[in-house]
Amino acid sequence: MFRKEIFCERLRALRSSQNLTLEQLAEELGLVKQTINNWEKGVRAPSLEASIALAEYFNVSLDYLVGLSDKPKRS
């Protein structure tokens, strides 16, 4: 099950760990800053396609990103 709170925390932590601003991450993914901000605050949830794009961008498993696993690396 998608765990919104965990997703929000992990997205923010991954972005911060790479010293990316909301604007920079949005630009990398072809989105607007407000979209990333809404995801990090839990106002909205990303689509499956956007979630996959985030997991690929940060090189983590989708399971990790959405809270189904505590192992960040893809196998």
Coordinates of N, CA and C in Angstrom, one line a residue:
M1 N 0.8 -1.2 0.0 CA 0.0 0.0 0.0 C 0.9 1.2 0.0
F2 N 0.5 2.2 -0.7 CA 1.2 3.5 -0.8 C 1.1 4.2 0.6
R3 N 2.2 4.5 1.1 CA 2.3 5.2 2.4 C 2.7 6.6 2.2
K4 N 1.7 7.5 2.2 CA 1.9 8.9 1.8 C 2.9 9.6 2.7
E5 N 2.8 9.4 4.0 CA 3.8 10.0 4.9 C 5.2 9.6 4.7
I6 N 5.4 8.4 4.4 CA 6.8 7.9 4.2 C 7.2 8.4 2.8
F7 N 6.4 8.4 1.8 CA 6.8 8.9 0.5 C 7.2 10.4 0.6
C8 N 6.4 11.2 1.3 CA 6.7 12.6 1.5 C 8.1 12.8 2.1
E9 N 8.4 12.1 3.2 CA 9.6 12.2 3.9 C 10.8 11.7 3.1
R10 N 10.6 10.6 2.4 CA 11.7 10.1 1.6 C 12.0 10.9 0.4
L11 N 11.0 11.5 -0.3 CA 11.2 12.4 -1.4 C 12.0 13.6 -0.9
R12 N 11.6 14.2 0.2 CA 12.3 15.4 0.7 C 13.7 15.0 1.1
A13 N 13.9 13.9 1.7 CA 15.3 13.5 2.1 C 16.2 13.2 0.9
L14 N 15.6 12.5 -0.1 CA 16.4 12.3 -1.3 C 16.8 13.6 -2.0
R15 N 15.8 14.5 -2.1 CA 16.1 15.7 -2.8 C 17.2 16.5 -2.0
S16 N 17.0 16.6 -0.7 CA 18.0 17.3 0.1 C 19.3 16.7 0.1
S17 N 19.4 15.3 0.1 CA 20.7 14.6 0.1 C 21.5 15.0 -1.2
Q18 N 20.8 15.4 -2.2 CA 21.5 15.7 -3.5 C 21.6 17.2 -3.6
N19 N 21.3 18.0 -2.5 CA 21.3 19.4 -2.5 C 20.5 20.0 -3.7
L20 N 19.4 19.5 -4.0 CA 18.5 20.0 -5.0 C 17.4 20.9 -4.4
T21 N 17.2 22.0 -5.1 CA 16.0 22.8 -4.7 C 14.8 22.2 -5.4
L22 N 13.6 22.6 -4.9 CA 12.4 22.2 -5.5 C 12.4 22.6 -7.0
E23 N 12.9 23.7 -7.3 CA 13.0 24.2 -8.7 C 13.9 23.3 -9.6
Q24 N 15.0 22.9 -9.0 CA 16.0 22.1 -9.8 C 15.4 20.7 -10.1
L25 N 14.8 20.1 -9.1 CA 14.2 18.8 -9.3 C 13.0 18.9 -10.3
A26 N 12.2 19.9 -10.1 CA 11.1 20.0 -11.1 C 11.6 20.2 -12.5
E27 N 12.6 21.0 -12.7 CA 13.2 21.2 -14.0 C 13.8 19.9 -14.6
E28 N 14.4 19.1 -13.7 CA 15.0 17.8 -14.2 C 13.9 16.9 -14.7
L29 N 12.7 16.9 -14.0 CA 11.7 16.0 -14.3 C 10.6 16.6 -15.3
G30 N 10.9 17.8 -15.7 CA 9.9 18.5 -16.6 C 8.6 18.9 -16.0
L31 N 8.7 19.2 -14.7 CA 7.5 19.6 -13.9 C 7.6 21.0 -13.4
V32 N 6.7 21.5 -12.6 CA 6.7 22.8 -12.0 C 7.0 22.6 -10.5
K33 N 7.6 23.6 -9.9 CA 8.0 23.6 -8.5 C 6.9 23.2 -7.6
Q34 N 5.7 23.7 -7.8 CA 4.5 23.5 -7.0 C 4.1 22.0 -6.9
T35 N 4.3 21.3 -8.0 CA 4.0 19.9 -8.1 C 4.9 19.1 -7.1
I36 N 6.2 19.4 -7.1 CA 7.1 18.7 -6.2 C 6.7 19.1 -4.8
N37 N 6.5 20.4 -4.5 CA 6.1 20.9 -3.2 C 4.9 20.2 -2.7
N38 N 3.9 20.0 -3.6 CA 2.6 19.4 -3.2 C 2.9 17.9 -2.8
W39 N 3.8 17.2 -3.5 CA 4.1 15.8 -3.2 C 4.8 15.8 -1.8
E40 N 5.8 16.7 -1.6 CA 6.5 16.6 -0.3 C 5.6 17.0 0.9
K41 N 4.6 17.8 0.7 CA 3.7 18.2 1.8 C 2.6 17.2 1.9
G42 N 2.4 16.3 1.0 CA 1.3 15.3 1.1 C 0.0 15.9 0.6
V43 N 0.0 17.0 -0.1 CA -1.2 17.6 -0.6 C -1.8 16.8 -1.8
R44 N -0.9 16.3 -2.6 CA -1.2 15.4 -3.7 C -0.2 14.3 -3.8
A45 N -0.7 13.2 -4.4 CA 0.2 12.0 -4.6 C 0.5 12.0 -6.1
P46 N 1.8 11.6 -6.4 CA 2.2 11.5 -7.8 C 1.5 10.3 -8.5
S47 N 1.4 10.4 -9.8 CA 0.9 9.3 -10.6 C 2.0 8.2 -10.6
L48 N 1.6 7.0 -11.0 CA 2.5 5.9 -11.1 C 3.7 6.3 -12.0
E49 N 3.4 6.9 -13.1 CA 4.5 7.3 -14.0 C 5.5 8.2 -13.3
A50 N 5.0 9.2 -12.6 CA 5.8 10.2 -11.9 C 6.6 9.5 -10.8
S51 N 6.0 8.6 -10.1 CA 6.7 7.8 -9.0 C 7.8 7.0 -9.6
I52 N 7.6 6.4 -10.7 CA 8.7 5.6 -11.4 C 9.8 6.5 -11.8
A53 N 9.4 7.7 -12.4 CA 10.4 8.6 -12.8 C 11.3 9.1 -11.6
L54 N 10.7 9.3 -10.5 CA 11.4 9.8 -9.3 C 12.3 8.6 -8.8
A55 N 11.8 7.4 -8.7 CA 12.7 6.3 -8.3 C 13.9 6.1 -9.2
E56 N 13.6 6.2 -10.5 CA 14.7 6.1 -11.5 C 15.7 7.3 -11.3
Y57 N 15.2 8.5 -11.2 CA 16.1 9.7 -11.0 C 17.0 9.5 -9.8
F58 N 16.4 9.1 -8.7 CA 17.2 9.0 -7.5 C 17.9 7.6 -7.3
N59 N 17.7 6.7 -8.3 CA 18.3 5.4 -8.3 C 17.9 4.6 -7.0
V60 N 16.6 4.6 -6.7 CA 16.1 3.8 -5.6 C 15.0 3.0 -6.1
S61 N 14.6 2.0 -5.3 CA 13.5 1.2 -5.8 C 12.2 1.9 -5.5
L62 N 11.2 1.6 -6.3 CA 9.9 2.2 -6.1 C 9.3 1.7 -4.8
D63 N 9.6 0.5 -4.4 CA 9.1 0.0 -3.1 C 9.6 0.9 -2.0
Y64 N 10.9 1.2 -2.1 CA 11.5 2.1 -1.0 C 10.8 3.5 -1.0
L65 N 10.7 4.0 -2.2 CA 10.1 5.4 -2.3 C 8.7 5.5 -1.7
V66 N 7.9 4.5 -1.9 CA 6.5 4.5 -1.4 C 6.3 3.8 -0.1
G67 N 7.4 3.4 0.5 CA 7.3 2.9 1.9 C 7.0 1.4 2.0
L68 N 7.2 0.6 1.0 CA 7.0 -0.8 1.1 C 8.3 -1.6 1.4
S69 N 9.4 -0.9 1.4 CA 10.7 -1.5 1.8 C 11.5 -0.4 2.4
D70 N 12.4 -0.9 3.2 CA 13.4 0.0 3.9 C 14.7 0.0 3.2
K71 N 14.8 -0.8 2.1 CA 16.1 -1.0 1.3 C 16.0 0.0 0.1
P72 N 16.8 1.0 0.2 CA 16.7 2.0 -0.9 C 17.2 1.6 -2.3
K73 N 18.2 0.7 -2.3 CA 18.7 0.3 -3.6 C 17.9 -0.7 -4.4
R74 N 17.8 -0.5 -5.7 CA 17.2 -1.5 -6.5 C 18.0 -2.8 -6.6
S75 N 17.3 -3.9 -6.7 CA 18.1 -5.2 -6.8 C 18.3 -5.6 -8.2

